[in-house]
Short mmCIF file of C-alpha atoms and ligand atoms in Angstrom, two decimals:
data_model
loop_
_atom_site.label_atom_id
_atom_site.label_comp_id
_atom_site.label_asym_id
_atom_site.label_seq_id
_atom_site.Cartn_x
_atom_site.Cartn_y
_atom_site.Cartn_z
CA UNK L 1 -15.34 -29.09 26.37
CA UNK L 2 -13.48 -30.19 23.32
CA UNK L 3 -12.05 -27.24 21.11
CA UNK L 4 -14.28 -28.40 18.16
CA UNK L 5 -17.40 -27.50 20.76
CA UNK L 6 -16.15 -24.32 22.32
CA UNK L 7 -18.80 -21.71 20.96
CA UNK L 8 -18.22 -18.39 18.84
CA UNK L 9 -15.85 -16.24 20.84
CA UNK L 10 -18.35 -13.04 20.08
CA UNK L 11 -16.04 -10.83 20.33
CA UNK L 12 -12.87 -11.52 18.48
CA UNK L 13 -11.57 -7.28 17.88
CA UNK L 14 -8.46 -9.13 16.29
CA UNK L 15 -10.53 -10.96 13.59
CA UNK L 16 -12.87 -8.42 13.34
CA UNK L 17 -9.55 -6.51 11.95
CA UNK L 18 -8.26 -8.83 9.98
CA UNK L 19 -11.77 -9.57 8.23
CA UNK L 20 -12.33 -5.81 7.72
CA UNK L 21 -9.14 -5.37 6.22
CA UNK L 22 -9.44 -8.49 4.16
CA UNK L 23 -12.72 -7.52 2.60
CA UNK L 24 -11.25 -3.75 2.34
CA UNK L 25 -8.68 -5.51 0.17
CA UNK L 26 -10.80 -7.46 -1.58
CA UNK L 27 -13.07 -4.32 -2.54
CA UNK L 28 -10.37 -2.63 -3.75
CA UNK L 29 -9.01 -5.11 -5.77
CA UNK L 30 -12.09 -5.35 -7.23
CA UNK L 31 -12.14 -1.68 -8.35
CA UNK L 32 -13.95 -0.37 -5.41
CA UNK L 33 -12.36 2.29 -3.76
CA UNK L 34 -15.13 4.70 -1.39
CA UNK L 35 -18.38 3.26 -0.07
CA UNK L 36 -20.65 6.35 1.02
CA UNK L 37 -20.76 6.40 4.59
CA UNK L 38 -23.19 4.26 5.97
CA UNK L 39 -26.83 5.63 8.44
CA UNK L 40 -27.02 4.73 11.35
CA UNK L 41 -30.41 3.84 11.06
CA UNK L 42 -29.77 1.19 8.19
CA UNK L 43 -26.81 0.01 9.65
CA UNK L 44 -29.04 -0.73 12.96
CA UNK L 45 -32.04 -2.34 11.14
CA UNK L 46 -28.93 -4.59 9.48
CA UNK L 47 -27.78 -6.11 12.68
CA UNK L 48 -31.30 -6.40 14.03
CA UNK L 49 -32.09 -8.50 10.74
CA UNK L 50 -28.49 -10.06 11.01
CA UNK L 51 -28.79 -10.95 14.76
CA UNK L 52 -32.34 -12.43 14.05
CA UNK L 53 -31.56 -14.63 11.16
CA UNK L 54 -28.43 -15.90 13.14
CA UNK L 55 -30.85 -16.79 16.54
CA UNK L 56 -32.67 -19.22 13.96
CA UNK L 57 -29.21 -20.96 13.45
CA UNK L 58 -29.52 -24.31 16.03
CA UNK L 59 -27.07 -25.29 17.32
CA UNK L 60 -24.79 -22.40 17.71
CA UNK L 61 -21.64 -23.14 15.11
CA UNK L 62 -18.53 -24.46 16.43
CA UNK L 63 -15.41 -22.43 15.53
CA UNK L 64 -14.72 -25.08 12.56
CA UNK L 65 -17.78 -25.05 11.35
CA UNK L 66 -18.40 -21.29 11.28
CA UNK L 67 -15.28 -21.28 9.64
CA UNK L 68 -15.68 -23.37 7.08
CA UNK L 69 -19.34 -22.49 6.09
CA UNK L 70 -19.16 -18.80 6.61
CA UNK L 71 -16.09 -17.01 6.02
CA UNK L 72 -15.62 -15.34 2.60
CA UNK L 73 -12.86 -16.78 0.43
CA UNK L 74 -10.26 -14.17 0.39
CA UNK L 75 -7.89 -13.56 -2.42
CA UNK L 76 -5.03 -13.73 0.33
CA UNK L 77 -2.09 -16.50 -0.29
CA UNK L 78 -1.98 -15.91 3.14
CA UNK L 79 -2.88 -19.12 5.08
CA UNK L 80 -4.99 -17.76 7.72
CA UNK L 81 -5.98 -20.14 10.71
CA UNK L 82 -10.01 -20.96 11.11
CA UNK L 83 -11.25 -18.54 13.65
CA UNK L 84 -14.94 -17.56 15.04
CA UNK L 85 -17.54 -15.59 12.98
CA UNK L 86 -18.73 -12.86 14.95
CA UNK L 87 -22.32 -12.11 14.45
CA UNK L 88 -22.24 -9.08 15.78
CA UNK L 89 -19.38 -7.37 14.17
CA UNK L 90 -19.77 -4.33 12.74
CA UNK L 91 -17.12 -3.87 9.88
CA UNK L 92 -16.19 0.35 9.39
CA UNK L 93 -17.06 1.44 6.54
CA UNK L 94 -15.22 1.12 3.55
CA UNK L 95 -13.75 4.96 3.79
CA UNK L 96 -10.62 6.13 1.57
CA UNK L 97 -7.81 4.86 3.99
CA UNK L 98 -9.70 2.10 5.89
CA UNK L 99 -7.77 -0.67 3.94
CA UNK L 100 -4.31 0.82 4.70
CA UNK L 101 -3.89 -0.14 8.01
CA UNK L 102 -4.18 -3.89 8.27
CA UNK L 103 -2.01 -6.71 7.40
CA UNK L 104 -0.10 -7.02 3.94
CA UNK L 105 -2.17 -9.37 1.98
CA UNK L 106 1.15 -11.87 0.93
CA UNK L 107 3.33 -13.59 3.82
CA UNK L 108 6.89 -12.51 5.08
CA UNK L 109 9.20 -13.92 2.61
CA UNK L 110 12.70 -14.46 2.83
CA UNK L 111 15.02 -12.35 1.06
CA UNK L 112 15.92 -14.40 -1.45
CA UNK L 113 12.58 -15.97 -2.48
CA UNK L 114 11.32 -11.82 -2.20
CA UNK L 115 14.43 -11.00 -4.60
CA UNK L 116 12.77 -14.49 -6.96
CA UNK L 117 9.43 -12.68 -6.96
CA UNK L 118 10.17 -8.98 -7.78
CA UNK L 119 12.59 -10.67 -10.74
CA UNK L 120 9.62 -12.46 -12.23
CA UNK L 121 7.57 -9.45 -11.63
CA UNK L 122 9.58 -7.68 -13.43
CA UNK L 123 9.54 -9.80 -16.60
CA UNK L 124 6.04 -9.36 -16.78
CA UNK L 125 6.09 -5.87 -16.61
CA UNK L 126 9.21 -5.75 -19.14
CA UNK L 127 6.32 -6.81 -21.71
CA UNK L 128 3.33 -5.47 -20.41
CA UNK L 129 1.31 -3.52 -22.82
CA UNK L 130 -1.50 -2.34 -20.47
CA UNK L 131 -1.07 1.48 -21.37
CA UNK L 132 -1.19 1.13 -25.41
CA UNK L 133 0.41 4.97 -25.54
CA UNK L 134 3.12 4.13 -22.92
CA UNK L 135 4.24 0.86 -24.25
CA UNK L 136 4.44 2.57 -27.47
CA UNK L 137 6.74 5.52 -26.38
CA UNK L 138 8.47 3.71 -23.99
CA UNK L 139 12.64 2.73 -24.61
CA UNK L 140 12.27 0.69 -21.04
CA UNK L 141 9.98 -0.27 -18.49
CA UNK L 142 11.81 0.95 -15.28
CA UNK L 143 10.29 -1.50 -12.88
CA UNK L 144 12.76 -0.37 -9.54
CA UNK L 145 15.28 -1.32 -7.89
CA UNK L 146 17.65 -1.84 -4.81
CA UNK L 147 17.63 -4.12 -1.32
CA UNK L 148 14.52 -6.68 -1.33
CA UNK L 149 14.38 -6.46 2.43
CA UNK L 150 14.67 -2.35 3.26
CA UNK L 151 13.62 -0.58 6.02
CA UNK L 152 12.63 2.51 3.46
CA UNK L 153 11.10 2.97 0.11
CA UNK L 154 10.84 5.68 -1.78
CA UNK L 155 8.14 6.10 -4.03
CA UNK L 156 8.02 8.07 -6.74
CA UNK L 157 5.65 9.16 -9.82
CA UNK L 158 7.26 8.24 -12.82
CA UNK L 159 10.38 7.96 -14.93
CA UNK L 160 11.76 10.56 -16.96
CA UNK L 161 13.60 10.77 -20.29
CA UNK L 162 16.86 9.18 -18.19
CA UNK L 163 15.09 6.51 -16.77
CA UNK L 164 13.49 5.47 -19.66
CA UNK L 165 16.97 5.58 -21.11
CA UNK L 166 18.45 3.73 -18.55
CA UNK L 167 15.66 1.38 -17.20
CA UNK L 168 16.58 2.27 -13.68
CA UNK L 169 14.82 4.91 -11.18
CA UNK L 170 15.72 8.01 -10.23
CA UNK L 171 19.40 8.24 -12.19
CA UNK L 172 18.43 12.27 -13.69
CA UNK L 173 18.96 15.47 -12.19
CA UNK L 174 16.00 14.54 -9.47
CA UNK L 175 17.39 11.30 -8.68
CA UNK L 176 20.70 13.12 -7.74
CA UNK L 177 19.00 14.78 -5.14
CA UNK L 178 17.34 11.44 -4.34
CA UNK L 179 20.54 10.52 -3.55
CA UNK L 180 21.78 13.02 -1.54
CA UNK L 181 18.16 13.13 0.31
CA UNK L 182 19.09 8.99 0.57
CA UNK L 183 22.55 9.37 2.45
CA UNK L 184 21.76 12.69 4.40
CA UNK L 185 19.41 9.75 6.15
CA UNK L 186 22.80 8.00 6.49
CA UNK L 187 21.51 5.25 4.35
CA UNK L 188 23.15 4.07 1.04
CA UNK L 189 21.39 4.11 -2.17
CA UNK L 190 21.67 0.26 -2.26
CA UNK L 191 19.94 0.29 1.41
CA UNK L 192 16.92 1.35 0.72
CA UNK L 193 14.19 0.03 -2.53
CA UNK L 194 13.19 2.82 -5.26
CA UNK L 195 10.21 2.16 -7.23
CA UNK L 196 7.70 4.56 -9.08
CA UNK L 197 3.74 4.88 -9.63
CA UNK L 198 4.35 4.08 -13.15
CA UNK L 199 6.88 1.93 -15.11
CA UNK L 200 6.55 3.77 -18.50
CA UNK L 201 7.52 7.26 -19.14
CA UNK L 202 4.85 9.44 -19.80
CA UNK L 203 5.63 11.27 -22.90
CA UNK L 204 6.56 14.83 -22.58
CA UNK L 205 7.26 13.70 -19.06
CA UNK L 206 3.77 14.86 -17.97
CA UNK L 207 1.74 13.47 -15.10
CA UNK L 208 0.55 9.60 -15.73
CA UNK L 209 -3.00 9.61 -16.04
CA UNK L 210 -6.05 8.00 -13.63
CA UNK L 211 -6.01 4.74 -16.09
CA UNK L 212 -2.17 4.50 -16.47
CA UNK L 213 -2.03 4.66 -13.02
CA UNK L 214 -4.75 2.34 -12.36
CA UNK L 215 -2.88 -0.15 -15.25
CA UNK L 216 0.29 -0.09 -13.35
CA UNK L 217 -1.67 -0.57 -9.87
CA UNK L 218 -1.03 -4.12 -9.43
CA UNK L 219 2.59 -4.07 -10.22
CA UNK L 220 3.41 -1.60 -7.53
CA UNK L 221 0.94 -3.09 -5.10
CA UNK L 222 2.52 -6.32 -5.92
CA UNK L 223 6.06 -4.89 -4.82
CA UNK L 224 5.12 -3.24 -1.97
CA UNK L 225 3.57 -6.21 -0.81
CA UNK L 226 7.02 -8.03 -1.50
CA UNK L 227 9.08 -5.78 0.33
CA UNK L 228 6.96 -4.78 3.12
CA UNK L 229 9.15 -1.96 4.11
CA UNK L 230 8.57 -0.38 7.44
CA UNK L 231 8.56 3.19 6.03
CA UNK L 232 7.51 4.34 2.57
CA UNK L 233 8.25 7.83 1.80
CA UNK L 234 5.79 9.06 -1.24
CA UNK L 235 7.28 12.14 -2.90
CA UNK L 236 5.17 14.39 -4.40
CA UNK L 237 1.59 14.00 -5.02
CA UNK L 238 1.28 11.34 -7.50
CA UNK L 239 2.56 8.31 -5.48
CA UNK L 240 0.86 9.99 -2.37
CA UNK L 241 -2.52 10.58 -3.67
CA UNK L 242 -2.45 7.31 -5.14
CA UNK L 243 -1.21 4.86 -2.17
CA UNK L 244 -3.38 7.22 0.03
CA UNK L 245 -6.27 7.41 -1.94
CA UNK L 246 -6.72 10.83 -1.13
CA UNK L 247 -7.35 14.32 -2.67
CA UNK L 248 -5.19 16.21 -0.51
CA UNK L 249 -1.83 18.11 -1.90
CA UNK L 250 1.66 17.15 -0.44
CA UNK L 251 1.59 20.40 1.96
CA UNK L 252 -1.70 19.25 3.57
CA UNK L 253 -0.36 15.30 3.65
CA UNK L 254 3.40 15.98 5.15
CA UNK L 255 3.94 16.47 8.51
CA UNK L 256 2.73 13.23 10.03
CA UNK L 257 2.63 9.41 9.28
CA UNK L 258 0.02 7.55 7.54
CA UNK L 259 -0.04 3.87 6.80
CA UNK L 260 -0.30 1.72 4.08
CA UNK L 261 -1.02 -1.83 5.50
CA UNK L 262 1.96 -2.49 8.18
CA UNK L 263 4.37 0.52 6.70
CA UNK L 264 4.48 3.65 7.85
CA UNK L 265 4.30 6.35 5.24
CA UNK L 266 5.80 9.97 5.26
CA UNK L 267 4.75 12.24 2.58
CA UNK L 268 7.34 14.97 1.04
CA UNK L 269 8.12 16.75 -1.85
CA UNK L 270 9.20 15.45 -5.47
CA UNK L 271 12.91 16.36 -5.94
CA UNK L 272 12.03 17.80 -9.30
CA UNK L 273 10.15 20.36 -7.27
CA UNK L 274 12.48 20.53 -4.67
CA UNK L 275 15.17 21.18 -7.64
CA UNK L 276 12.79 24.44 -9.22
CA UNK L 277 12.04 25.66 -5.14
CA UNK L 278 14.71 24.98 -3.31
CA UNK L 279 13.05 27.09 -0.03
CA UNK L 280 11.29 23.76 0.22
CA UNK L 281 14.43 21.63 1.05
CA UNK L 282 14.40 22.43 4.94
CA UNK L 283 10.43 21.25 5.26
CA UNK L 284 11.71 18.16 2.76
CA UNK L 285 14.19 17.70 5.31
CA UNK L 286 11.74 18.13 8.15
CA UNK L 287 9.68 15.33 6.25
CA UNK L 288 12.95 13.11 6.84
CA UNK L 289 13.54 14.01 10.33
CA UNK L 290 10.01 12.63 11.40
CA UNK L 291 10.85 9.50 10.41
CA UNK L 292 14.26 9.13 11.63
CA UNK L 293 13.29 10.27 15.18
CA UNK L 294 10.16 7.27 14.42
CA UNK L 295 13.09 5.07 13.38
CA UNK L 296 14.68 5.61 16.32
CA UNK L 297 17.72 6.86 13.92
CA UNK L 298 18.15 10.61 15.02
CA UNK L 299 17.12 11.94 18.19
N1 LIG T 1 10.83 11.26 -11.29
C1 LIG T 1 10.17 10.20 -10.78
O1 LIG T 1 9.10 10.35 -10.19
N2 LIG T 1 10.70 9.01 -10.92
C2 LIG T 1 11.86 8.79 -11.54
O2 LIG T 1 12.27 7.63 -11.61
C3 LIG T 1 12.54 9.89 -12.05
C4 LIG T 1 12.02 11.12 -11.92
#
């Protein structure tokens, strides 16, 4: 049997991941973040309809063809190899978190070509004026900044009156404490990459709100995507609600690892916070711990 013969493999659980997490993508990029879970009646009268209308399908596709006449085009840049449609997959459900697991939507990129992409990036957010009340207040976009290829990120919410003077994360009283929270992981500031939810300062340095946020989406999606770090540690609710897409506050969300396509994410607390309750340094430091020990860094 040639290859171009061999039937559907109909049961495939690695392209049934990939697809889910592909059209999870997709969804999302399209603004669609929570499908209602689905019956289980309607999801069985589905595949009974689905099965039937794929018995009237003579002769059974090859893996080419099945390919090339039935797999959704993918906003991926990621050349993906033609593999099998299973008929009978059934994709989960669209939940909160069910697109942070899979595969980061852009290839591996060297470092340099990474360091090319983030710099054009970059210029486009230098000059975007998504957010008319941000770009308006704003001295400079603080885009982020440090090593292209890190093993950590930390994420943060937004900048502050420093940043915004500087155009560089975490350099006020917070990002001290960054810093420190940086090397007590024996890592150097340049080591690791520091980005934030939102480019722009928010005036009055309060919270960004649901459509700045949802402005500045792309850009840090874009970045994380870019740097594909194997941990990203969110600090404080903002960046963790958001990359989460959950509800939950930073006490209920710390303590374990999530994930966020291929990283690993730990959820702590903002250093502003950690600067006005400073009881909360040892279970910030706890936070750290679990992911050195994952890291294989500290014992
Ligand atoms: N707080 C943040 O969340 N980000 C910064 O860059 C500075 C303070």
């Amino acid at each position: 049997m040639t290859e171009a013969n061999k039937p559907i493999d109909p049961v495939d659980p690695d392209q049934v991941r990939a697809e889910a997490s592909a059209l999870a993508e997709h969804l999302r990029r399209s603004g669609v973040h929570w499908l209602p879970k689905p019956q289980p009646e309607s999801v069985a009268r589905l595949e009974e309809l689905f099965l039937r209308s794929q018995e009237k399908l003579e002769p059974s596709p090859t893996v080419e063809q099945a390919a090339a006449t039935a797999r959704p085009k993918l906003a991926t840049s990621q050349s993906v190899a033609p593999r099998s449609i299973r008929p009978t997959a059934r994709l989960d459900p669209v939940a909160p978190s069910t697109h942070l697991g899979g595969k980061y939507p852009q290839p591996d990129l060297p470092h340099p070509e990474r360091q090319t992409l983030l710099d054009e990036l970059n210029a486009k957010v230098s000059v975007c004026t998504l957010c008319e009340v941000l770009a308006s207040c704003r001295t400079n976009t603080v885009f982020g900044e440090g090593n292209a290829s890190p093993r950590v990120v930390f994420f943060g919410e937004g900048p502050g009156a420093d940043e915004d003077r500087s155009g560089r994360p975490f350099v006020g009283r917070a990002g001290q404490l960054l810093t420190k929270m940086i090397e007590a992981c024996s890592f150097r500031r340049e080591d690791v990459y520091i980005l934030n939810t939102v480019k722009c300062r928010p005036p009055g340095n309060r919270n960004p709100e649901a459509d700045e946020i949802a402005n500045c989406r792309e850009y840090y999606e874009s970045q994380l995507s870019i740097l594909r770090p194997e941990y990203i540690v969110c600090l404080g609710a903002v960046s963790a609600q958001e990359l989460l897409k959950s509800k939950l506050s930073v006490g209920r969300l710390r303590g374990k690892l999530h994930s966020y396509f291929e990283s690993k994410v730990l959820v702590t607390y903002h250093p502003a916070y950690l600067l006005r309750n400073p009881a909360a340094k040892k279970a910030a430091w706890d936070d750290l711990c679990l992911m050195l020990r994952d890291a294989g860094i500290k014992e």
